[in-house]
């Protein structure tokens, strides 16, 4: 209730008091916003550089300083100048003429080339497992090959593509204010395409609209027809037929059968041949690495990893010499979604439901004026062959979460093992199972590496900043909005908006009008109040989009909170907490415990980065933002004096990825380094802000630990998830904190507890069921688990 706009918003005055709130929403919210001028001028960060550790040659190529100054273009802004014609009629038909002028490369004889490929011919002749041999059986298998191929793809139809592009252009202009694309990023992709290697774009998945928005963007920029991998479970047969004619690809269900199944062997052979022909033809390919929106489960898509595995295998066997991988991300002010009665995540989307969803989106935009801004991000392309040759040398030993944390949680030991965590929630599907175990590991780590790059290049949207400020009850929205924007920019994250600050705040509040209420108070000031219940849950989901920009600092702040939990009362004054000395070794240990506890799907640590290197990065970030200040002990060398520090001889031959904490002790003297909390005036509020970024997930974990002695076990995983979600909802109603009432948080808690050894999955006649492990059967050990989690939470 105490969130207030610092300055007075200029709103139209109404004579009637009853229409006061409606007048606030209707005033000045139809301004066309641009996303060109940043808050920090020419120092706006250029995001999307590839990993210098894994792909140093790619990092140096395809990039030069001049592309940073190319600016943005609005992809859906098509005018008379975008066509070859001029005149008043052209200005009215420019969308149609533009679609006719787009170049569509011919795709002839693709099905015939697939059937004539070596793998398919071996199956037809009986030389491969599951083959047919000669005679009538060969004809039946040939028909089956053609049927499977028809399920996978179809030749794109130019007339349908042009008609669809024209209709989509009109639809996007009605739905969005703009779709911004950095011309420098597009130039890097164009240069990579001119090298003659196939382009494989690997994207996040925020909306079902991504599958048609990204092909349109790249089609309009001259990259040709983008072949998009779709999930067949989300589309009806009629919609699949339409998408195939527009360049869609679908994995046949037979490809997921067992390795010894003849139908599975045949389907996987045809899929391999189709992928090989696609890469050889040079057509760009789009694969979504995240699960479709609304799907409750792991963040990384099993289907996306399966298709990426096909690309890796084609490069390894020499079908193509190399492939250029491009991390892609799409960010929205608000993700366009359909109402629950039009589309449900578990039901396939058909043509009729898709039409209803489009009509609903248009009506909601025209009725409320809630048109949003979109940013498309194309990161720097890098070589798959270079990544494969460099990354295998970085693999080391790993342990499960149960081996790493369970003895520490139960108080059996205090030393954190010097190894990495092995945590994989995404199941391995049929096409990926056919690869060797080493190649499966390569594909899983490559997909995590690319998804981390996509998230790092994503822009922070205005709704994420506003939702965070409203959720954390900041009083001065205008000033705090500007401060949080600059903090995100200074951390190397771009923002997806610009314009006058007052107009930005008005526009953002108009987009969030369903979840907040505006109340006029004295002298024209406004009180912005989040609506309780689902509104707070939605704001929490929006604020989670800001977490990647502050993730390192948030992990460090929660670790410091855990270190101080046993020394200083949490409600004590900041000055009292600042007296405590925090050793660097203690900070390392506490950060490492939290890093192991948090899911990999949240942290998205790149496989080339060790946990200890990440701990040092977290500590450096806390020092840079002023939350930690080095404490010089008497007789020790000052922390800022680096003149006398020398590398020891055993470090001279090491590569950058081989540094460990023990190595750094030789020249950093970590044992004698101490820190105190910074005492600047902004430190307490910023510390609380960082801790609250991770509080929804950590509180869900703590409540899941509390629920252990109340839940009905044994139960199926879905049944226990529903039990826990109902408990989270009931707790939210009692405490008025709805950030944790999220089914995805419930699933993350259950899977983390399963990896930790709190829950065990046992086979049964009805299927796998969850049981409480003997180690946590006693209430004493359950309380130890709850206390271990609560130490990282700042109330």
Short mmCIF file of N, CA, C and O in Angstrom, two decimals, residues 709-759:
data_model
loop_
_atom_site.label_atom_id
_atom_site.label_comp_id
_atom_site.label_asym_id
_atom_site.label_seq_id
_atom_site.Cartn_x
_atom_site.Cartn_y
_atom_site.Cartn_z
N UNK A 709 6.30 -33.93 6.68
CA UNK A 709 5.58 -34.72 7.68
C UNK A 709 4.07 -34.58 7.57
O UNK A 709 3.34 -35.20 8.35
N UNK A 710 3.58 -33.79 6.59
CA UNK A 710 2.14 -33.66 6.37
C UNK A 710 1.68 -34.36 5.09
O UNK A 710 0.51 -34.71 4.97
N UNK A 711 2.60 -34.53 4.13
CA UNK A 711 2.22 -35.10 2.86
C UNK A 711 1.90 -36.58 2.95
O UNK A 711 2.33 -37.29 3.86
N UNK A 712 1.09 -37.04 1.99
CA UNK A 712 0.69 -38.44 1.93
C UNK A 712 1.65 -39.18 1.01
O UNK A 712 1.59 -39.06 -0.21
N UNK A 713 2.55 -39.92 1.60
CA UNK A 713 3.52 -40.72 0.87
C UNK A 713 3.37 -42.18 1.28
O UNK A 713 3.04 -42.47 2.44
N UNK A 714 3.58 -43.11 0.34
CA UNK A 714 4.03 -42.95 -1.05
C UNK A 714 2.92 -42.45 -1.97
O UNK A 714 1.73 -42.65 -1.71
N UNK A 715 3.35 -41.80 -3.04
CA UNK A 715 2.44 -41.27 -4.04
C UNK A 715 3.21 -41.11 -5.35
O UNK A 715 4.44 -41.11 -5.37
N UNK A 716 2.45 -40.97 -6.44
CA UNK A 716 3.10 -40.70 -7.72
C UNK A 716 3.69 -39.30 -7.70
O UNK A 716 3.32 -38.45 -6.87
N UNK A 717 4.59 -39.04 -8.63
CA UNK A 717 5.22 -37.72 -8.68
C UNK A 717 4.20 -36.63 -8.96
O UNK A 717 4.21 -35.58 -8.33
N UNK A 718 3.29 -36.87 -9.91
CA UNK A 718 2.27 -35.88 -10.22
C UNK A 718 1.32 -35.69 -9.05
O UNK A 718 0.89 -34.56 -8.76
N UNK A 719 0.97 -36.79 -8.35
CA UNK A 719 0.08 -36.68 -7.20
C UNK A 719 0.70 -35.90 -6.06
O UNK A 719 0.05 -35.05 -5.44
N UNK A 720 1.99 -36.16 -5.76
CA UNK A 720 2.65 -35.43 -4.67
C UNK A 720 2.88 -33.98 -5.06
O UNK A 720 2.84 -33.09 -4.20
N UNK A 721 3.12 -33.73 -6.35
CA UNK A 721 3.25 -32.34 -6.80
C UNK A 721 1.96 -31.57 -6.58
O UNK A 721 1.97 -30.41 -6.13
N UNK A 722 0.83 -32.20 -6.86
CA UNK A 722 -0.46 -31.55 -6.63
C UNK A 722 -0.68 -31.32 -5.14
O UNK A 722 -1.20 -30.26 -4.73
N UNK A 723 -0.29 -32.28 -4.29
CA UNK A 723 -0.41 -32.08 -2.84
C UNK A 723 0.40 -30.87 -2.39
O UNK A 723 -0.08 -30.02 -1.63
N UNK A 724 1.66 -30.80 -2.84
CA UNK A 724 2.53 -29.70 -2.42
C UNK A 724 2.02 -28.36 -2.94
O UNK A 724 2.06 -27.35 -2.23
N UNK A 725 1.52 -28.35 -4.17
CA UNK A 725 1.01 -27.09 -4.72
C UNK A 725 -0.21 -26.60 -3.94
O UNK A 725 -0.34 -25.39 -3.68
N UNK A 726 -1.08 -27.49 -3.55
CA UNK A 726 -2.22 -27.09 -2.72
C UNK A 726 -1.76 -26.56 -1.37
O UNK A 726 -2.34 -25.61 -0.83
N UNK A 727 -0.71 -27.16 -0.81
CA UNK A 727 -0.15 -26.66 0.46
C UNK A 727 0.44 -25.26 0.28
O UNK A 727 0.26 -24.38 1.14
N UNK A 728 1.14 -25.04 -0.83
CA UNK A 728 1.69 -23.71 -1.09
C UNK A 728 0.57 -22.67 -1.25
O UNK A 728 0.71 -21.53 -0.78
N UNK A 729 -0.51 -23.04 -1.91
CA UNK A 729 -1.63 -22.13 -2.07
C UNK A 729 -2.28 -21.82 -0.72
O UNK A 729 -2.63 -20.67 -0.44
N UNK A 730 -2.46 -22.85 0.11
CA UNK A 730 -3.06 -22.62 1.42
C UNK A 730 -2.17 -21.73 2.29
O UNK A 730 -2.66 -20.83 2.98
N UNK A 731 -0.86 -21.95 2.24
CA UNK A 731 0.07 -21.11 3.01
C UNK A 731 0.05 -19.67 2.49
O UNK A 731 0.13 -18.72 3.27
N UNK A 732 -0.07 -19.51 1.18
CA UNK A 732 -0.13 -18.17 0.61
C UNK A 732 -1.38 -17.43 1.06
O UNK A 732 -1.34 -16.22 1.34
N UNK A 733 -2.49 -18.12 1.14
CA UNK A 733 -3.73 -17.49 1.61
C UNK A 733 -3.60 -17.07 3.07
O UNK A 733 -4.10 -16.01 3.46
N UNK A 734 -2.93 -17.87 3.88
CA UNK A 734 -2.78 -17.54 5.30
C UNK A 734 -1.83 -16.38 5.52
O UNK A 734 -2.09 -15.48 6.31
N UNK A 735 -0.69 -16.39 4.81
CA UNK A 735 0.35 -15.40 5.06
C UNK A 735 0.26 -14.20 4.12
O UNK A 735 0.95 -13.20 4.33
N UNK A 736 -0.56 -14.30 3.06
CA UNK A 736 -0.68 -13.21 2.11
C UNK A 736 0.53 -13.05 1.21
O UNK A 736 0.75 -11.98 0.63
N UNK A 737 1.34 -14.12 1.07
CA UNK A 737 2.53 -14.09 0.22
C UNK A 737 2.30 -15.10 -0.90
O UNK A 737 2.39 -16.31 -0.68
N UNK A 738 1.98 -14.60 -2.10
CA UNK A 738 1.57 -15.48 -3.19
C UNK A 738 2.71 -15.76 -4.17
O UNK A 738 2.49 -16.42 -5.19
N UNK A 739 3.93 -15.27 -3.89
CA UNK A 739 5.01 -15.49 -4.83
C UNK A 739 5.39 -16.96 -4.95
O UNK A 739 5.89 -17.40 -5.98
N UNK A 740 5.16 -17.74 -3.88
CA UNK A 740 5.56 -19.15 -3.89
C UNK A 740 4.49 -20.07 -4.45
O UNK A 740 4.76 -21.26 -4.66
N UNK A 741 3.29 -19.57 -4.66
CA UNK A 741 2.17 -20.41 -5.11
C UNK A 741 2.27 -20.62 -6.62
O UNK A 741 1.44 -20.14 -7.39
N UNK A 742 3.30 -21.35 -7.03
CA UNK A 742 3.56 -21.59 -8.44
C UNK A 742 3.81 -23.08 -8.62
O UNK A 742 4.67 -23.65 -7.93
N UNK A 743 3.11 -23.74 -9.54
CA UNK A 743 3.35 -25.19 -9.73
C UNK A 743 4.76 -25.51 -10.18
O UNK A 743 5.29 -26.58 -9.85
N UNK A 744 5.40 -24.61 -10.93
CA UNK A 744 6.78 -24.87 -11.36
C UNK A 744 7.74 -24.88 -10.17
O UNK A 744 8.71 -25.65 -10.16
N UNK A 745 7.49 -24.04 -9.18
CA UNK A 745 8.31 -24.06 -7.97
C UNK A 745 8.10 -25.34 -7.18
O UNK A 745 9.04 -25.89 -6.60
N UNK A 746 6.87 -25.85 -7.17
CA UNK A 746 6.60 -27.12 -6.50
C UNK A 746 7.36 -28.26 -7.17
O UNK A 746 7.93 -29.13 -6.50
N UNK A 747 7.36 -28.27 -8.50
CA UNK A 747 8.09 -29.32 -9.22
C UNK A 747 9.59 -29.22 -8.96
O UNK A 747 10.27 -30.24 -8.73
N UNK A 748 10.13 -28.00 -8.97
CA UNK A 748 11.55 -27.82 -8.70
C UNK A 748 11.92 -28.31 -7.31
O UNK A 748 12.98 -28.93 -7.11
N UNK A 749 11.06 -28.03 -6.33
CA UNK A 749 11.34 -28.48 -4.96
C UNK A 749 11.35 -30.00 -4.87
O UNK A 749 12.23 -30.59 -4.24
N UNK A 750 10.38 -30.65 -5.50
CA UNK A 750 10.31 -32.12 -5.43
C UNK A 750 11.51 -32.75 -6.13
O UNK A 750 12.11 -33.71 -5.62
N UNK A 751 11.88 -32.24 -7.28
CA UNK A 751 13.02 -32.83 -8.00
C UNK A 751 14.33 -32.57 -7.27
O UNK A 751 15.22 -33.43 -7.27
N UNK A 752 14.46 -31.39 -6.63
CA UNK A 752 15.67 -31.12 -5.85
C UNK A 752 15.75 -32.04 -4.65
O UNK A 752 16.82 -32.58 -4.33
N UNK A 753 14.63 -32.28 -3.99
CA UNK A 753 14.62 -33.19 -2.84
C UNK A 753 14.89 -34.63 -3.28
O UNK A 753 15.50 -35.40 -2.54
N UNK A 754 14.45 -34.97 -4.47
CA UNK A 754 14.75 -36.31 -4.98
C UNK A 754 16.24 -36.47 -5.24
O UNK A 754 16.84 -37.50 -4.90
N UNK A 755 16.88 -35.43 -5.82
CA UNK A 755 18.33 -35.48 -6.03
C UNK A 755 19.10 -35.44 -4.72
O UNK A 755 20.19 -36.02 -4.62
N UNK A 756 18.54 -34.77 -3.72
CA UNK A 756 19.21 -34.64 -2.43
C UNK A 756 19.09 -35.91 -1.60
O UNK A 756 19.80 -36.06 -0.59
N UNK A 757 18.23 -36.83 -2.00
CA UNK A 757 18.04 -38.06 -1.23
C UNK A 757 16.97 -37.94 -0.17
O UNK A 757 16.82 -38.85 0.66
N UNK A 758 16.20 -36.86 -0.18
CA UNK A 758 15.07 -36.73 0.75
C UNK A 758 13.91 -37.62 0.30
O UNK A 758 13.26 -38.28 1.11
N UNK A 759 13.65 -37.63 -0.99
CA UNK A 759 12.62 -38.49 -1.58
C UNK A 759 13.30 -39.53 -2.45
O UNK A 759 14.31 -39.25 -3.11
#
